[in-house]
């Protein structure tokens, strides 16, 4: 026999900011990039996309106005997972794939921390795939930065779960047999409440996505396309070249029609003829055929449209949506867990005393000798 | 009403046996509670299959509950039942071989149909073919009597039959003069919302009692007077409950919230269940997506200043190994509860074993020392848990608490501790920088600067200004905690971590040796020392008492701390010419003792999924007692092997 009970929605937190409850700096006090930069020498390869993301994060964190002692970065294993060492906050460089699980315990027990997870395509989607999907399902308040370079860098060049099928690497001399994951599709399938994609090289876009992710209450998944100059150089060049990218990048902006491309060659995202997905048409042709241009709605409860958008991106990178696919409010696991504790305490009339402990140990069925 | 003869007994062992769905565990639990409240000393052994409802009436589906109660101090659930209550042919067949000739069988005859008999390989009914002649058999149609007692209630026959366990409980409660009020209260609490079910259970329970009172089949009624016990307030408790309460009590005294990250696994799940109901005590439970996430969440919470705990059994401990290694490196408090079961692999999920000892000690990559604490009885699970928390918090280290299935589900009377007497460990969170930058002036935090006495590092939790620092699985530079690949530093850090665990304060072991004189333990002259750890304590204690009655010269001692081992253990081992080490594995502690002390110990092993019987241990003690002392040459040979 099973029963369900309504959990209620923590009133203060419903759709609140991811930073609610995290102590802010006193008024008039501001920190700078330097304050978030640790003394550790940064040891990524020259030209690694991680440098750009680190610089963006160090530069953006002060904007949140938080005390750095209330910011925690937790990473797994891989090149990007060295990230926490370079930030002068609290940090843990943990073990392969497990950062979301460790962050779940931390975020659940501490409402006053801004918790960040730094992970890569191998760390998050291969060895740690289970933890990632369950963190998103539970909607634990944390921001996950998933650095996707479509290769294993730290182990020197094996294919990853986001590598193209047929990719020739050290471990796949005859071509990889695996079909790749699309991390955004995966996250939406796992019911993530905030899903976004950005590029290591577009600092402005990266920063705006990070800010929205930090402010979202719940698990925010940010996929960052990141170049590995040693083992997968140029993987995202077509998205970075000014001319090439313009017809490929679909910039998602909430409430705006999904139009992109160069002037005179504009393209439109429309509902596909089959009815379930979306497709890209020449904007003029779409208008002529009376096909309605879709308007992006990141706050739609139903993730179907966001999922359809995520399917536009494949390894050809012909059309790559970037920006916030989905951002919806749902109670977070950690808020609900703390609420249950608070309620249990309130019902019992306050925190447990020594007498309460003695009563617990005794239970309901005792006898006395002597 | 007839007045029946009452006979006084000093001890009785009863085993209730039936189908997995017959409610034998509940029946046993209730009889135990009645017995406990009467003040008998007692010990229990639930024994059930891994399948929730194995096919009805089959041997694999038999579930049993054994209870030993006495008017004196006892330490085991008894080697053999004096009374077997068998609710069907399968239960009789599966358990009869354990009942000594002359024992009492109380059998529900309703299920003894040709088909049910054939299912378990009986060609003729043992109730009719004379094969039970040497037992005292009470063949009773308990099911039909139950159904008759429930006539008039709005119940199908099938539903009415389900109360037959309460009829059996009522009958046995009468036979052994147990108080019934608490059971009636229990039933009201359990079924209060379902009036018909409650009425059915109460009627069946009372009908069983009344049947005993009126039938001529039971001429004698028995009573077992209370056992003398220390003054105090008592309750009955299982090992899993006591262990969960120990964790809560220790954390409460330390002022720490608990975060339990756990994945359901037999026989540890009851710890998760118990703790999930104790939110009021600041306990957060996270049922994680897997074993790894369970310990990961616990470690994350410890990083944040909670007491992180994970509970599991052997297969889960294997999965958690890498994270425990990370905790060794991070030097953060963490308690890992392993309720051992039969292995390897899925093994025997519902049966007991002690075969995770070496996994707990060494089942990680690298030199990865962790303290290991093992409770010896169900009630000792409380004290061992308190001790595990003390070590984890004081020394900033993961600690493995090694219980097992026998302790987990077994129960015994527990003299309630006074909360004031429980240790209150100070978490001693770091609050300010503990060093200075190279300029000698600017304050700096050194996350791996150790306490001179305990070698513990500071517990500096997020939210503490000025203590921002990074930890991780890469080797740390001594003091600063920076990443370091320096060869000499690694060598030093490996040795420091070992020294820290080696230096954990654990009490010396005490030896129970009747030959010890006023001159002190050095004068002990017993021939054999029996050295155990964990749940073998009960059977060993019973066996040592019995061996002494036979005139054998036996001393006994028991280890709670396997890592580090007590400081006087080497001296104790050298004191005795013969040392017997019984274990429910193939000699894991013996291997450690030989390796550590070059001690010539003799193993006594079994892995049947059940505790030792005291009888087999008496035989082992006797055999070693009478064996010639090993020659110097033989001893050397054994030592050589150990090298």
Tab-separated table of N, CA and C in Angstrom, chain A residues 1 38 40 43 68-70 72 82 84-85 87-96 98 101-102 104-106 108-110 113 130-131 134 138 333 337 340-341 344-345 348-354 356-358 360-363 365-370, chain B residues 36-37 229-236 245 252-253 259 278-290 292-293 296-297 300-301 303-304 306 322-323 326 330 413-414 416 419 460-465 467-474 482-483 485:
chain	number	residue	atom	x	y	z
A	1	UNK	N	0.841	-1.186	0.000
A	1	UNK	CA	0.000	0.000	0.000
A	1	UNK	C	0.885	1.247	0.000
A	38	UNK	N	42.648	32.597	-7.153
A	38	UNK	CA	43.535	32.004	-6.153
A	38	UNK	C	44.989	32.157	-6.583
A	40	UNK	N	47.013	29.799	-7.054
A	40	UNK	CA	47.513	28.639	-7.801
A	40	UNK	C	47.847	28.999	-9.241
A	43	UNK	N	47.231	25.621	-14.929
A	43	UNK	CA	48.039	24.666	-15.699
A	43	UNK	C	47.263	23.990	-16.816
A	68	UNK	N	32.695	35.587	-0.699
A	68	UNK	CA	33.309	34.448	-1.392
A	68	UNK	C	33.329	33.192	-0.524
A	69	UNK	N	33.266	33.371	0.803
A	69	UNK	CA	33.258	32.171	1.650
A	69	UNK	C	31.940	31.401	1.519
A	70	UNK	N	30.945	32.020	0.903
A	70	UNK	CA	29.670	31.316	0.708
A	70	UNK	C	29.514	30.756	-0.700
A	72	UNK	N	30.872	27.851	-3.323
A	72	UNK	CA	31.593	26.578	-3.349
A	72	UNK	C	31.586	25.999	-4.764
A	82	UNK	N	39.876	20.893	-12.887
A	82	UNK	CA	40.870	21.617	-12.085
A	82	UNK	C	40.378	23.014	-11.714
A	84	UNK	N	38.208	24.466	-9.733
A	84	UNK	CA	38.086	25.002	-8.372
A	84	UNK	C	39.411	25.494	-7.791
A	85	UNK	N	40.531	24.882	-8.196
A	85	UNK	CA	41.817	25.293	-7.619
A	85	UNK	C	42.139	26.750	-7.936
A	87	UNK	N	40.031	29.308	-8.205
A	87	UNK	CA	39.094	30.283	-7.660
A	87	UNK	C	39.314	30.398	-6.156
A	88	UNK	N	39.377	31.618	-5.655
A	88	UNK	CA	39.601	31.768	-4.218
A	88	UNK	C	38.267	31.736	-3.466
A	89	UNK	N	37.602	30.605	-3.605
A	89	UNK	CA	36.371	30.337	-2.859
A	89	UNK	C	36.613	29.013	-2.130
A	90	UNK	N	35.586	28.442	-1.514
A	90	UNK	CA	35.715	27.062	-1.054
A	90	UNK	C	35.590	26.156	-2.276
A	91	UNK	N	36.315	25.045	-2.280
A	91	UNK	CA	36.265	24.195	-3.457
A	91	UNK	C	36.648	22.755	-3.155
A	92	UNK	N	36.140	21.863	-3.984
A	92	UNK	CA	36.529	20.462	-3.857
A	92	UNK	C	36.712	19.853	-5.247
A	93	UNK	N	37.909	19.342	-5.470
A	93	UNK	CA	38.211	18.609	-6.691
A	93	UNK	C	38.000	17.140	-6.343
A	94	UNK	N	36.855	16.603	-6.711
A	94	UNK	CA	36.495	15.285	-6.153
A	94	UNK	C	36.915	14.145	-7.069
A	95	UNK	N	36.064	13.181	-7.256
A	95	UNK	CA	36.436	12.005	-8.055
A	95	UNK	C	35.539	11.921	-9.281
A	96	UNK	N	35.910	11.048	-10.175
A	96	UNK	CA	35.362	11.068	-11.529
A	96	UNK	C	33.850	10.849	-11.560
A	98	UNK	N	31.401	12.163	-9.839
A	98	UNK	CA	30.575	12.163	-8.619
A	98	UNK	C	30.237	13.555	-8.097
A	101	UNK	N	26.648	14.364	-7.026
A	101	UNK	CA	26.201	13.673	-5.810
A	101	UNK	C	26.749	14.375	-4.570
A	102	UNK	N	28.012	14.741	-4.632
A	102	UNK	CA	28.637	15.434	-3.496
A	102	UNK	C	27.973	16.795	-3.290
A	104	UNK	N	24.987	17.562	-4.072
A	104	UNK	CA	23.628	17.339	-3.557
A	104	UNK	C	23.636	17.309	-2.024
A	105	UNK	N	24.602	16.598	-1.456
A	105	UNK	CA	24.696	16.537	0.005
A	105	UNK	C	25.001	17.901	0.602
A	106	UNK	N	25.892	18.631	-0.065
A	106	UNK	CA	26.270	19.949	0.452
A	106	UNK	C	25.102	20.930	0.340
A	108	UNK	N	21.951	20.360	0.077
A	108	UNK	CA	20.801	19.995	0.899
A	108	UNK	C	21.019	20.391	2.361
A	109	UNK	N	22.278	20.323	2.794
A	109	UNK	CA	22.536	20.607	4.206
A	109	UNK	C	22.847	22.080	4.454
A	110	UNK	N	23.087	22.845	3.375
A	110	UNK	CA	23.464	24.258	3.587
A	110	UNK	C	22.709	25.156	2.614
A	113	UNK	N	24.688	28.583	0.845
A	113	UNK	CA	25.829	28.502	-0.071
A	113	UNK	C	25.356	28.574	-1.519
A	130	UNK	N	24.696	8.971	-14.306
A	130	UNK	CA	23.602	8.690	-13.373
A	130	UNK	C	23.393	9.830	-12.376
A	131	UNK	N	24.508	10.341	-11.834
A	131	UNK	CA	24.380	11.407	-10.833
A	131	UNK	C	23.820	12.677	-11.461
A	134	UNK	N	20.035	12.450	-12.055
A	134	UNK	CA	19.256	12.447	-10.809
A	134	UNK	C	19.315	13.795	-10.098
A	138	UNK	N	15.869	15.764	-9.357
A	138	UNK	CA	15.509	16.255	-8.013
A	138	UNK	C	15.413	17.768	-7.983
A	333	UNK	N	14.656	20.152	-4.371
A	333	UNK	CA	14.795	19.052	-3.407
A	333	UNK	C	15.315	19.564	-2.070
A	337	UNK	N	13.515	19.350	1.479
A	337	UNK	CA	14.136	18.538	2.544
A	337	UNK	C	14.266	19.368	3.821
A	340	UNK	N	10.881	19.845	5.451
A	340	UNK	CA	10.421	18.701	6.260
A	340	UNK	C	11.085	18.702	7.639
A	341	UNK	N	12.350	19.053	7.674
A	341	UNK	CA	13.038	19.118	8.968
A	341	UNK	C	12.433	20.210	9.846
A	344	UNK	N	9.045	19.162	11.150
A	344	UNK	CA	9.148	18.159	12.220
A	344	UNK	C	9.528	18.835	13.537
A	345	UNK	N	10.406	19.821	13.438
A	345	UNK	CA	10.837	20.557	14.617
A	345	UNK	C	9.686	21.398	15.173
A	348	UNK	N	7.045	19.385	16.904
A	348	UNK	CA	7.489	18.886	18.213
A	348	UNK	C	7.758	20.026	19.187
A	349	UNK	N	7.665	21.248	18.709
A	349	UNK	CA	7.832	22.386	19.614
A	349	UNK	C	9.271	22.833	19.792
A	350	UNK	N	10.095	22.630	18.774
A	350	UNK	CA	11.462	23.156	18.843
A	350	UNK	C	12.509	22.087	18.666
A	351	UNK	N	13.768	22.506	18.677
A	351	UNK	CA	14.858	21.537	18.480
A	351	UNK	C	14.858	20.480	19.583
A	352	UNK	N	15.354	19.320	19.273
A	352	UNK	CA	15.338	18.220	20.234
A	352	UNK	C	16.255	18.529	21.417
A	353	UNK	N	15.757	18.300	22.614
A	353	UNK	CA	16.555	18.491	23.827
A	353	UNK	C	17.119	17.148	24.272
A	354	UNK	N	17.922	17.171	25.328
A	354	UNK	CA	18.432	15.913	25.895
A	354	UNK	C	17.271	15.021	26.344
A	356	UNK	N	14.315	14.937	25.023
A	356	UNK	CA	13.712	14.349	23.826
A	356	UNK	C	14.528	13.140	23.372
A	357	UNK	N	15.842	13.291	23.451
A	357	UNK	CA	16.699	12.171	23.058
A	357	UNK	C	16.451	10.978	23.983
A	358	UNK	N	16.376	11.247	25.275
A	358	UNK	CA	16.129	10.163	26.235
A	358	UNK	C	14.798	9.476	25.929
A	360	UNK	N	13.334	9.303	23.017
A	360	UNK	CA	13.488	8.527	21.784
A	360	UNK	C	14.124	7.167	22.097
A	361	UNK	N	15.200	7.199	22.877
A	361	UNK	CA	15.906	5.944	23.182
A	361	UNK	C	14.990	4.983	23.932
A	362	UNK	N	14.164	5.516	24.813
A	362	UNK	CA	13.309	4.650	25.637
A	362	UNK	C	12.202	4.000	24.811
A	363	UNK	N	11.693	4.718	23.804
A	363	UNK	CA	10.589	4.156	23.033
A	363	UNK	C	9.347	4.034	23.896
A	365	UNK	N	7.966	1.114	25.198
A	365	UNK	CA	7.756	-0.160	25.884
A	365	UNK	C	8.954	-0.459	26.784
A	366	UNK	N	8.957	0.117	27.979
A	366	UNK	CA	10.106	-0.085	28.869
A	366	UNK	C	9.676	-0.806	30.131
A	367	UNK	N	10.638	-1.339	30.877
A	367	UNK	CA	10.365	-1.867	32.208
A	367	UNK	C	11.526	-1.493	33.103
A	368	UNK	N	11.228	-1.494	34.376
A	368	UNK	CA	12.218	-1.007	35.322
A	368	UNK	C	12.608	-2.107	36.300
A	369	UNK	N	13.883	-2.204	36.570
A	369	UNK	CA	14.392	-3.177	37.528
A	369	UNK	C	14.909	-2.409	38.741
A	370	UNK	N	14.540	-2.886	39.927
A	370	UNK	CA	15.060	-2.310	41.156
A	370	UNK	C	14.362	-1.036	41.604
B	36	UNK	N	10.287	-9.655	27.122
B	36	UNK	CA	11.161	-8.597	27.626
B	36	UNK	C	10.492	-7.867	28.777
B	37	UNK	N	9.207	-7.578	28.613
B	37	UNK	CA	8.539	-6.792	29.651
B	37	UNK	C	8.388	-7.588	30.944
B	229	UNK	N	18.843	-8.473	37.098
B	229	UNK	CA	19.478	-7.496	36.222
B	229	UNK	C	19.849	-6.285	37.042
B	230	UNK	N	20.817	-5.534	36.527
B	230	UNK	CA	21.200	-4.279	37.172
B	230	UNK	C	19.987	-3.381	37.266
B	231	UNK	N	19.986	-2.547	38.287
B	231	UNK	CA	18.911	-1.570	38.417
B	231	UNK	C	18.913	-0.665	37.196
B	232	UNK	N	17.729	-0.304	36.762
B	232	UNK	CA	17.659	0.626	35.636
B	232	UNK	C	16.388	0.439	34.849
B	233	UNK	N	16.247	1.268	33.837
B	233	UNK	CA	15.110	1.152	32.936
B	233	UNK	C	15.576	0.445	31.675
B	234	UNK	N	14.766	-0.504	31.242
B	234	UNK	CA	15.147	-1.348	30.112
B	234	UNK	C	14.133	-1.259	28.987
B	235	UNK	N	14.605	-1.581	27.798
B	235	UNK	CA	13.706	-1.839	26.675
B	235	UNK	C	14.339	-2.962	25.860
B	236	UNK	N	13.568	-3.487	24.936
B	236	UNK	CA	14.143	-4.457	24.001
B	236	UNK	C	14.505	-3.709	22.726
B	245	UNK	N	20.138	4.790	16.602
B	245	UNK	CA	20.002	5.667	17.775
B	245	UNK	C	21.371	6.128	18.272
B	252	UNK	N	23.783	14.361	18.311
B	252	UNK	CA	23.060	15.301	19.175
B	252	UNK	C	24.003	15.866	20.233
B	253	UNK	N	24.788	14.992	20.832
B	253	UNK	CA	25.707	15.443	21.880
B	253	UNK	C	26.802	16.338	21.314
B	259	UNK	N	23.558	14.049	8.009
B	259	UNK	CA	23.050	13.803	6.661
B	259	UNK	C	23.390	12.357	6.312
B	278	UNK	N	13.497	10.565	11.913
B	278	UNK	CA	14.043	11.347	13.024
B	278	UNK	C	14.443	12.758	12.604
B	279	UNK	N	13.661	13.324	11.682
B	279	UNK	CA	13.959	14.671	11.177
B	279	UNK	C	14.009	15.680	12.318
B	280	UNK	N	13.190	15.432	13.308
B	280	UNK	CA	13.106	16.320	14.463
B	280	UNK	C	14.480	16.481	15.137
B	281	UNK	N	15.306	15.442	15.003
B	281	UNK	CA	16.631	15.468	15.626
B	281	UNK	C	17.696	16.025	14.672
B	282	UNK	N	17.236	16.726	13.640
B	282	UNK	CA	18.196	17.320	12.709
B	282	UNK	C	18.804	16.309	11.766
B	283	UNK	N	18.054	15.239	11.475
B	283	UNK	CA	18.568	14.196	10.591
B	283	UNK	C	17.949	14.350	9.202
B	284	UNK	N	18.791	14.586	8.210
B	284	UNK	CA	18.346	14.606	6.819
B	284	UNK	C	18.714	13.259	6.208
B	285	UNK	N	17.763	12.615	5.550
B	285	UNK	CA	18.106	11.377	4.851
B	285	UNK	C	17.894	11.587	3.357
B	286	UNK	N	18.876	11.190	2.592
B	286	UNK	CA	18.790	11.285	1.137
B	286	UNK	C	18.849	9.865	0.593
B	287	UNK	N	17.726	9.390	0.047
B	287	UNK	CA	17.787	8.079	-0.620
B	287	UNK	C	18.355	8.336	-2.004
B	288	UNK	N	19.609	7.998	-2.172
B	288	UNK	CA	20.357	8.398	-3.366
B	288	UNK	C	20.055	7.479	-4.543
B	289	UNK	N	20.566	7.866	-5.718
B	289	UNK	CA	20.321	7.082	-6.930
B	289	UNK	C	21.148	5.803	-6.935
B	290	UNK	N	22.206	5.763	-6.170
B	290	UNK	CA	22.999	4.527	-6.072
B	290	UNK	C	23.899	4.618	-4.836
B	292	UNK	N	27.063	4.833	-4.624
B	292	UNK	CA	28.146	5.814	-4.752
B	292	UNK	C	27.618	7.205	-4.416
B	293	UNK	N	26.442	7.524	-4.930
B	293	UNK	CA	25.861	8.831	-4.645
B	293	UNK	C	25.527	8.952	-3.158
B	296	UNK	N	28.637	9.821	-1.533
B	296	UNK	CA	29.038	11.130	-2.055
B	296	UNK	C	28.263	12.249	-1.378
B	297	UNK	N	26.956	12.076	-1.260
B	297	UNK	CA	26.133	13.093	-0.605
B	297	UNK	C	26.556	13.253	0.855
B	300	UNK	N	29.791	15.200	0.886
B	300	UNK	CA	29.519	16.603	0.582
B	300	UNK	C	28.964	17.333	1.795
B	301	UNK	N	28.090	16.639	2.526
B	301	UNK	CA	27.505	17.242	3.727
B	301	UNK	C	28.569	17.424	4.811
B	303	UNK	N	31.692	17.998	4.271
B	303	UNK	CA	32.470	19.167	3.840
B	303	UNK	C	31.768	20.441	4.310
B	304	UNK	N	30.434	20.382	4.356
B	304	UNK	CA	29.660	21.544	4.780
B	304	UNK	C	29.432	21.625	6.280
B	306	UNK	N	28.224	19.076	8.387
B	306	UNK	CA	27.315	18.101	9.000
B	306	UNK	C	28.091	16.815	9.271
B	322	UNK	N	35.814	4.060	-3.716
B	322	UNK	CA	36.572	5.200	-4.234
B	322	UNK	C	36.276	6.472	-3.440
B	323	UNK	N	35.004	6.629	-3.063
B	323	UNK	CA	34.631	7.830	-2.307
B	323	UNK	C	35.218	7.788	-0.897
B	326	UNK	N	38.544	9.022	-1.199
B	326	UNK	CA	38.552	10.489	-1.273
B	326	UNK	C	38.441	11.086	0.128
B	330	UNK	N	40.708	13.757	1.849
B	330	UNK	CA	40.174	15.042	2.294
B	330	UNK	C	40.293	15.192	3.804
B	413	UNK	N	17.443	-7.259	25.597
B	413	UNK	CA	17.109	-6.162	26.501
B	413	UNK	C	18.269	-5.163	26.583
B	414	UNK	N	17.912	-3.911	26.667
B	414	UNK	CA	18.911	-2.837	26.672
B	414	UNK	C	18.663	-1.956	27.875
B	416	UNK	N	18.795	1.333	29.367
B	416	UNK	CA	18.884	2.632	28.705
B	416	UNK	C	20.010	3.468	29.293
B	419	UNK	N	21.552	10.089	29.095
B	419	UNK	CA	22.056	10.984	28.041
B	419	UNK	C	23.281	11.751	28.537
B	460	UNK	N	37.271	23.109	8.395
B	460	UNK	CA	36.961	24.495	8.040
B	460	UNK	C	35.831	24.483	7.025
B	461	UNK	N	34.665	24.919	7.440
B	461	UNK	CA	33.500	24.726	6.585
B	461	UNK	C	33.170	25.991	5.803
B	462	UNK	N	32.596	25.818	4.611
B	462	UNK	CA	32.192	26.964	3.804
B	462	UNK	C	31.317	27.903	4.628
B	463	UNK	N	31.454	29.181	4.361
B	463	UNK	CA	30.726	30.172	5.127
B	463	UNK	C	31.604	30.836	6.170
B	464	UNK	N	32.828	30.278	6.379
B	464	UNK	CA	33.742	30.852	7.361
B	464	UNK	C	34.725	31.773	6.633
B	465	UNK	N	34.591	33.064	6.864
B	465	UNK	CA	35.417	34.033	6.137
B	465	UNK	C	36.899	33.841	6.451
B	467	UNK	N	38.809	31.482	5.490
B	467	UNK	CA	39.285	30.091	5.444
B	467	UNK	C	39.050	29.448	4.082
B	468	UNK	N	38.774	30.265	3.062
B	468	UNK	CA	38.545	29.710	1.734
B	468	UNK	C	39.743	28.834	1.355
B	469	UNK	N	39.441	27.625	0.932
B	469	UNK	CA	40.527	26.731	0.536
B	469	UNK	C	39.957	25.655	-0.372
B	470	UNK	N	40.838	24.963	-1.047
B	470	UNK	CA	40.438	23.911	-1.962
B	470	UNK	C	41.002	22.577	-1.478
B	471	UNK	N	40.168	21.557	-1.507
B	471	UNK	CA	40.643	20.214	-1.195
B	471	UNK	C	40.359	19.330	-2.400
B	472	UNK	N	40.909	18.143	-2.385
B	472	UNK	CA	40.661	17.255	-3.516
B	472	UNK	C	41.417	15.950	-3.375
B	473	UNK	N	41.224	15.094	-4.356
B	473	UNK	CA	41.802	13.759	-4.297
B	473	UNK	C	43.272	13.709	-4.689
B	474	UNK	N	43.765	14.764	-5.305
B	474	UNK	CA	45.198	14.781	-5.628
B	474	UNK	C	45.993	14.908	-4.341
B	482	UNK	N	48.189	22.458	-0.816
B	482	UNK	CA	48.285	22.669	-2.266
B	482	UNK	C	48.537	21.327	-2.956
B	483	UNK	N	48.254	21.263	-4.262
B	483	UNK	CA	48.576	20.050	-5.012
B	483	UNK	C	50.090	19.848	-4.967
B	485	UNK	N	53.173	16.966	-6.235
B	485	UNK	CA	53.650	15.690	-6.792
B	485	UNK	C	55.045	15.369	-6.271
